[in-house]
mmCIF file of C-alpha atoms in Angstrom:
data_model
loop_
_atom_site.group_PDB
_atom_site.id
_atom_site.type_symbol
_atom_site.label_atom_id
_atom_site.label_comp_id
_atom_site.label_asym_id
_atom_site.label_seq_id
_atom_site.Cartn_x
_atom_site.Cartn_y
_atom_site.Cartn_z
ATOM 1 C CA UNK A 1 0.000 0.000 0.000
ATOM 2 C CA UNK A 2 1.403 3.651 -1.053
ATOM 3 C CA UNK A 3 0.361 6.974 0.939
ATOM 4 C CA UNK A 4 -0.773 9.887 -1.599
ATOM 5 C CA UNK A 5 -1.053 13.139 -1.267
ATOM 6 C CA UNK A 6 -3.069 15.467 -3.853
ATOM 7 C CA UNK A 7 -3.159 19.155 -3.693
ATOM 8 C CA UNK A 8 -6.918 20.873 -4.344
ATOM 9 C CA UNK A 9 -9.801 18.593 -5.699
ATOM 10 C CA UNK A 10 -10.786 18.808 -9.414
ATOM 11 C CA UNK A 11 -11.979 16.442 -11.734
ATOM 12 C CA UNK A 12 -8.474 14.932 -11.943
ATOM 13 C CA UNK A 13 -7.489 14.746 -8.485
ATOM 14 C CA UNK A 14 -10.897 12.517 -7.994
ATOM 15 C CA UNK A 15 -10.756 10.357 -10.479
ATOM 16 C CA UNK A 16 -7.248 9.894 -9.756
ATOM 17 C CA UNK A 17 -7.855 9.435 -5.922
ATOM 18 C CA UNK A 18 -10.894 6.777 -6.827
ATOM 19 C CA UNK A 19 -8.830 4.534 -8.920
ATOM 20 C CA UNK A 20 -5.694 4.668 -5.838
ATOM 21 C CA UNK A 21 -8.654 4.019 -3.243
ATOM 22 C CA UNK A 22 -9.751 1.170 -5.376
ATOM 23 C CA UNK A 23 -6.295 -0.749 -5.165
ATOM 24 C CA UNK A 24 -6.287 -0.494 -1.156
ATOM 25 C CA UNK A 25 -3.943 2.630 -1.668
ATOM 26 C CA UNK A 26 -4.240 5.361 1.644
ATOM 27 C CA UNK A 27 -5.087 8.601 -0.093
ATOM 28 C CA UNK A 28 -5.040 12.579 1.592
ATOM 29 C CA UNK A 29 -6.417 15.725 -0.292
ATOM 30 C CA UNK A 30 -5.632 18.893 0.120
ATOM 31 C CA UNK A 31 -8.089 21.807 -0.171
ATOM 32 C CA UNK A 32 -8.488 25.248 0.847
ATOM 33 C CA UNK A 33 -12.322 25.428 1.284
ATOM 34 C CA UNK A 34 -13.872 23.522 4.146
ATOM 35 C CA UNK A 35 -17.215 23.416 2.295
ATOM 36 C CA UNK A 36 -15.464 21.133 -0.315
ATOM 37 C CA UNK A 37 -13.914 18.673 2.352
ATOM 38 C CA UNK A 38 -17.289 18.457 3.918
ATOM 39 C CA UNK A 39 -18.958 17.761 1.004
ATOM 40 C CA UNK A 40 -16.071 15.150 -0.042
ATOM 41 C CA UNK A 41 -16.027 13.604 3.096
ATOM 42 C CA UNK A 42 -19.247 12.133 2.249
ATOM 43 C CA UNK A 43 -18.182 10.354 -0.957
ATOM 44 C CA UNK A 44 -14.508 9.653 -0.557
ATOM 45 C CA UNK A 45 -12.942 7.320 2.144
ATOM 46 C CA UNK A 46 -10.035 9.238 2.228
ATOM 47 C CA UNK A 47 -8.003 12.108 4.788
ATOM 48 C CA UNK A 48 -8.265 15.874 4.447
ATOM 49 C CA UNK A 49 -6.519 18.657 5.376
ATOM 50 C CA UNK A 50 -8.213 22.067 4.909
ATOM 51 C CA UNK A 51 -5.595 24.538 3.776
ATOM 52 C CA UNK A 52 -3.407 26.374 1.113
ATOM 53 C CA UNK A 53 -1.147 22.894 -0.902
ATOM 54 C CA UNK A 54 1.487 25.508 -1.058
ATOM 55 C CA UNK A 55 2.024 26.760 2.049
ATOM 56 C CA UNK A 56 4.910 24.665 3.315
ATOM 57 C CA UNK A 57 3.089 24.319 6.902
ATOM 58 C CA UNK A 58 0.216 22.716 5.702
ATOM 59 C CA UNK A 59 2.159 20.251 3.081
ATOM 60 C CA UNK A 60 3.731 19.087 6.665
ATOM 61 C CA UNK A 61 0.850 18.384 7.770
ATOM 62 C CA UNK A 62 0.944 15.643 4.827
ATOM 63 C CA UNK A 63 3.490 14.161 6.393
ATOM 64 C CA UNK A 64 6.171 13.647 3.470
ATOM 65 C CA UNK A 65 8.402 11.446 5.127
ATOM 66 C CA UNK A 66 5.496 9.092 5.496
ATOM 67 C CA UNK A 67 4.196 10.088 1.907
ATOM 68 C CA UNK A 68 4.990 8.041 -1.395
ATOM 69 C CA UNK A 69 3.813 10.930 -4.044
ATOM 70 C CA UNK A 70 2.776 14.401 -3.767
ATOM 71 C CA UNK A 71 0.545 15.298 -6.624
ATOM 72 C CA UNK A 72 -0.289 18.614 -7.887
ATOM 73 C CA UNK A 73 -3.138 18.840 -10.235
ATOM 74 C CA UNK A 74 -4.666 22.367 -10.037
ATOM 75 C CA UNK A 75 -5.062 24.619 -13.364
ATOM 76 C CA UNK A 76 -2.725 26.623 -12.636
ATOM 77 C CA UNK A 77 0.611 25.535 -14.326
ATOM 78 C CA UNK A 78 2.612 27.981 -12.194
ATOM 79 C CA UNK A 79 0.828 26.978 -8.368
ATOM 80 C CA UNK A 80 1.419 22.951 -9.456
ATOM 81 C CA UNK A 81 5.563 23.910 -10.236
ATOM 82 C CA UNK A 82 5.619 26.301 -7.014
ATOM 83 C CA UNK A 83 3.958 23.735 -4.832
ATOM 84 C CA UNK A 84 6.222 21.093 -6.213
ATOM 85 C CA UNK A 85 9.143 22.642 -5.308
ATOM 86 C CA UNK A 86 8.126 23.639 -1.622
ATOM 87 C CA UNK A 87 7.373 20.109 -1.824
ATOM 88 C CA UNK A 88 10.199 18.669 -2.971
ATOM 89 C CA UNK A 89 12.129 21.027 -0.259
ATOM 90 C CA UNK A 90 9.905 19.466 2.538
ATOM 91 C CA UNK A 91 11.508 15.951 1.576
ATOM 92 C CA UNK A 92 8.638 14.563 -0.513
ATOM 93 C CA UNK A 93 9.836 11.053 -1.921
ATOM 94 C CA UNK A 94 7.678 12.358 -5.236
ATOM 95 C CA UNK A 95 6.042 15.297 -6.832
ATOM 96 C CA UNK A 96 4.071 14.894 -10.094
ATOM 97 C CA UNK A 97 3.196 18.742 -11.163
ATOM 98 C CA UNK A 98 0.174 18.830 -13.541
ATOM 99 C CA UNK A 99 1.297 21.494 -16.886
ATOM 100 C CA UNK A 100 -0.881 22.179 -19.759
ATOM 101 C CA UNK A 101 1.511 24.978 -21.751
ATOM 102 C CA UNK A 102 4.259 22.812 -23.039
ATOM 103 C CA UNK A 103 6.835 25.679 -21.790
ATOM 104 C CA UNK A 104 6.620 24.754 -18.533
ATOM 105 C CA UNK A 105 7.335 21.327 -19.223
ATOM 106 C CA UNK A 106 10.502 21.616 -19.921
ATOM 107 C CA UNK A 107 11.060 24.235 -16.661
ATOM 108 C CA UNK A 108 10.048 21.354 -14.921
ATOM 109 C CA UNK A 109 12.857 19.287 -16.801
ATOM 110 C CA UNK A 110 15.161 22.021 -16.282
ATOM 111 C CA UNK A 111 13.769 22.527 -12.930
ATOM 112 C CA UNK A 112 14.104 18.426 -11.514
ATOM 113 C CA UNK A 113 10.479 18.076 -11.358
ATOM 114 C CA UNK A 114 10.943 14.680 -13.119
ATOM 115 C CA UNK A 115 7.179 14.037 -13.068
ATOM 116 C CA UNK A 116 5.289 16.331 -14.938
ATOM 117 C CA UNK A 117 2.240 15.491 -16.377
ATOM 118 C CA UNK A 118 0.672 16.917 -19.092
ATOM 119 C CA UNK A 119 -2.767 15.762 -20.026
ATOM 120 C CA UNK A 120 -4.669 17.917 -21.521
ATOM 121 C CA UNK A 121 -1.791 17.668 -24.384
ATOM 122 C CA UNK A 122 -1.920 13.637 -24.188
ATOM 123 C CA UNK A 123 -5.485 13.936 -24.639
ATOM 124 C CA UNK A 124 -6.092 16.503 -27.891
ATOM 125 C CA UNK A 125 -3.009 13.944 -29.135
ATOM 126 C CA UNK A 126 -4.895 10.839 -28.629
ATOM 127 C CA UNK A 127 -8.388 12.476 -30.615
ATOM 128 C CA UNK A 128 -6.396 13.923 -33.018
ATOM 129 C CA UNK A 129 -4.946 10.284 -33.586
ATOM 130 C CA UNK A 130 -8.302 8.789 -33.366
ATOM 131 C CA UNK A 131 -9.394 11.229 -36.303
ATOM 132 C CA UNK A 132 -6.365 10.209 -38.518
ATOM 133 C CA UNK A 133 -7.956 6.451 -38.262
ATOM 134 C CA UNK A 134 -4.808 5.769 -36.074
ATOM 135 C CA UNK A 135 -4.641 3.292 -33.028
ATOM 136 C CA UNK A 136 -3.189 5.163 -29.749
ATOM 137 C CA UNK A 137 -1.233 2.788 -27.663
ATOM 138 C CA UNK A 138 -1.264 4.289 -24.128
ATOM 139 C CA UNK A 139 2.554 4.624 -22.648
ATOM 140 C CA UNK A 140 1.534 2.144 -19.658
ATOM 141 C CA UNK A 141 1.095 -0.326 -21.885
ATOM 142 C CA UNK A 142 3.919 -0.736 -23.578
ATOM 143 C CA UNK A 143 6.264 -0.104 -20.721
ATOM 144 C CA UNK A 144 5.710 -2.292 -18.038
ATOM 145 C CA UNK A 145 7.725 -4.569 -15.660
ATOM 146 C CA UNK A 146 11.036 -3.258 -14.531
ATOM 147 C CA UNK A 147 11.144 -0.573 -17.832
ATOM 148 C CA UNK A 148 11.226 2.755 -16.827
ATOM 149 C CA UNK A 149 11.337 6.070 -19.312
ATOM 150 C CA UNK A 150 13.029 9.290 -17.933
ATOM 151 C CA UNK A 151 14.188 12.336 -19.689
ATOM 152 C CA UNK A 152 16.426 15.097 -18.646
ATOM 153 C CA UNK A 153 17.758 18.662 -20.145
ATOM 154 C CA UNK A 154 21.532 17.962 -21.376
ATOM 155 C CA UNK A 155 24.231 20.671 -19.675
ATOM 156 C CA UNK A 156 27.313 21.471 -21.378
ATOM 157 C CA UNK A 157 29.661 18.817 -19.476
ATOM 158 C CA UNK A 158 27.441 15.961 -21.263
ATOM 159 C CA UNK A 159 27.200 17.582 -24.828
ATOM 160 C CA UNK A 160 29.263 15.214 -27.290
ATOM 161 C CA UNK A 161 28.765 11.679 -28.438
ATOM 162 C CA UNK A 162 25.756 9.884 -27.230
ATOM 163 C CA UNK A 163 27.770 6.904 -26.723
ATOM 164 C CA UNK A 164 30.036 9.158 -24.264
ATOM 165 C CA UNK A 165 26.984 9.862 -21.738
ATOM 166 C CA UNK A 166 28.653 6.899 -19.759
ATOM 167 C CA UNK A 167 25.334 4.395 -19.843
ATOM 168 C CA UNK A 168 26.810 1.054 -20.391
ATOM 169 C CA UNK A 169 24.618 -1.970 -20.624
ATOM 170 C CA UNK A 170 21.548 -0.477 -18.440
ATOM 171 C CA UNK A 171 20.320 2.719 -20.867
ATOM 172 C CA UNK A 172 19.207 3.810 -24.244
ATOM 173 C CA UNK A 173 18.931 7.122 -25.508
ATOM 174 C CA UNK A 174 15.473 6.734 -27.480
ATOM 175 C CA UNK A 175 14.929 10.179 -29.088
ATOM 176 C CA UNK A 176 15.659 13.505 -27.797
ATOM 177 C CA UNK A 177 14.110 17.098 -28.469
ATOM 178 C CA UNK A 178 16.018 20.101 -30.018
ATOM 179 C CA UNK A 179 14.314 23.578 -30.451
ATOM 180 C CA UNK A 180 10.822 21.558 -29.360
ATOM 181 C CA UNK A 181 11.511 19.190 -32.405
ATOM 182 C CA UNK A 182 11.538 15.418 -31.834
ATOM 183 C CA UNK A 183 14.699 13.619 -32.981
ATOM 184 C CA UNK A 184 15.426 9.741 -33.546
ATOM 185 C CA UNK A 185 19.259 9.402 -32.167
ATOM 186 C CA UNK A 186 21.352 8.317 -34.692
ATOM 187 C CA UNK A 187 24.953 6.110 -34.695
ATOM 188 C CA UNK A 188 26.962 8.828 -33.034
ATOM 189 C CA UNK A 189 24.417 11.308 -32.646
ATOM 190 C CA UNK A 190 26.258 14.442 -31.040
ATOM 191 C CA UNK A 191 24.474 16.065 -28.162
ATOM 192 C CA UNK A 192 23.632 19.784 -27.663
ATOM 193 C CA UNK A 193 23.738 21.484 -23.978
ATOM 194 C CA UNK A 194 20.307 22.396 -23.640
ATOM 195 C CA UNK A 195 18.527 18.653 -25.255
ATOM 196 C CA UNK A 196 15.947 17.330 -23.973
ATOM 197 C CA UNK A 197 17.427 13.859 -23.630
ATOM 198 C CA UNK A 198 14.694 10.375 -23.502
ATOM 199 C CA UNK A 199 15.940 7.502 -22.113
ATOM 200 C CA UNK A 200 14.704 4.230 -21.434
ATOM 201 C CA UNK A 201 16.602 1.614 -18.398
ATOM 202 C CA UNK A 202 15.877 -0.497 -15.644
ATOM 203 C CA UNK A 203 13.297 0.518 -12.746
ATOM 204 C CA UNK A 204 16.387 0.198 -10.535
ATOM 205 C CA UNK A 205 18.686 2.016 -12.350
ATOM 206 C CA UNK A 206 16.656 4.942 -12.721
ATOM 207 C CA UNK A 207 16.789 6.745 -9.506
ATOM 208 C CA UNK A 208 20.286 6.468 -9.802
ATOM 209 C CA UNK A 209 20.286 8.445 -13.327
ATOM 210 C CA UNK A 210 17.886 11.186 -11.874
ATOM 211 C CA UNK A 211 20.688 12.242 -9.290
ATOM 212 C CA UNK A 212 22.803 12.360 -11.822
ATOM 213 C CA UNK A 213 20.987 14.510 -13.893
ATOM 214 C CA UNK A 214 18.852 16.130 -11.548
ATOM 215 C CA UNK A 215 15.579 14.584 -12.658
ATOM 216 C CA UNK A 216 13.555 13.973 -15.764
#
């Protein structure tokens, strides 16, 4: 069982917080207005604590040392990063900031925020798809098991040679992005400080790559 943490209570963080509550997962919500949490309270099993997510006294009060993931899902692309740094500050095992302008995205790369989520973007992708007559194949299907994908942004120490990043036998580079334009790597591909770098490696090994590179 995981302890969860969401910050405010849209659409997103419920139907989010249903499925967790479903597996037998402990689940806390975080909301400024007490007439919300009483009207919750009714219809979610869950804890709540009535207060401002990014106000680093009340994201105590989610105890992060006893939390698996913060997540921060409010509309505001700017409140989810702030929150998830105060988070990440307050030791946090996990923040997952919600984004919807692709801009921030990659200040959350740049930032460390490893997590970000942005799906609003991964939906309008998945109709457009559906109107090209194409099949979608959601991400969690295809990597499963002990596959994990991270990405990070590329600093000038690490520009050169993919196949000088140092990966051995436990990493690929799978595509990167360069002026917001995807790339397949090639043989030899050189790297530019400031790429947006995708790799996919072992569950294990990729905590391990995300202090190295700060997140992704």
């Amino acid at each position: 069982m995981m302890r969860t943490a969401f910050i405010g209570s849209n659409s997103l963080t419920l139907s989010a917080a249903s499925l967790l509550l479903e597996d037998g997962h402990q689940v806390v919500i975080i909301e400024r207005h007490r007439e919300r949490i009483e009207e919750l309270s009714e219809r979610f099993d869950c804890g709540f604590i009535h207060g401002d997510g990014t106000s680093p006294d009340v994201l105590r009060d989610a105890e992060p040392e006893n939390t698996h993931v913060l997540f921060c899902l409010l509309e505001s692309d700017q409140t989810n990063i702030l929150a998830g740094l105060i988070g990440r500050s307050l030791g946090f095992a996990r923040v997952v900031p919600r984004v919807n302008d692709p801009q921030f995205q990659r200040i959350c790369a740049e930032l460390g925020l490893a997590d970000s989520v942005m799906p609003n973007r991964a939906v309008a992708l998945h109709l457009r798809e559906i109107l090209r007559g194409e099949q979608s194949l959601e991400l969690s299907t295809v990597i499963r098991g002990d596959a994990a994908v991270l990405s990070f942004i590329l600093g000038e120490d690490d520009a050169g040679p993919i196949d000088e990043l140092g990966l051995a036998d436990r990493a690929r580079v799978v595509g990167l992005y360069r002026d917001e334009q995807f790339h397949l790597p090639r043989a030899r591909q050189k790297l530019q400080a400031g790429d947006e770098v995708i790799l996919i490696t072992y569950r294990d090994e990729a905590e391990r790559l995300r202090e190295r590179w700060g997140g992704g």
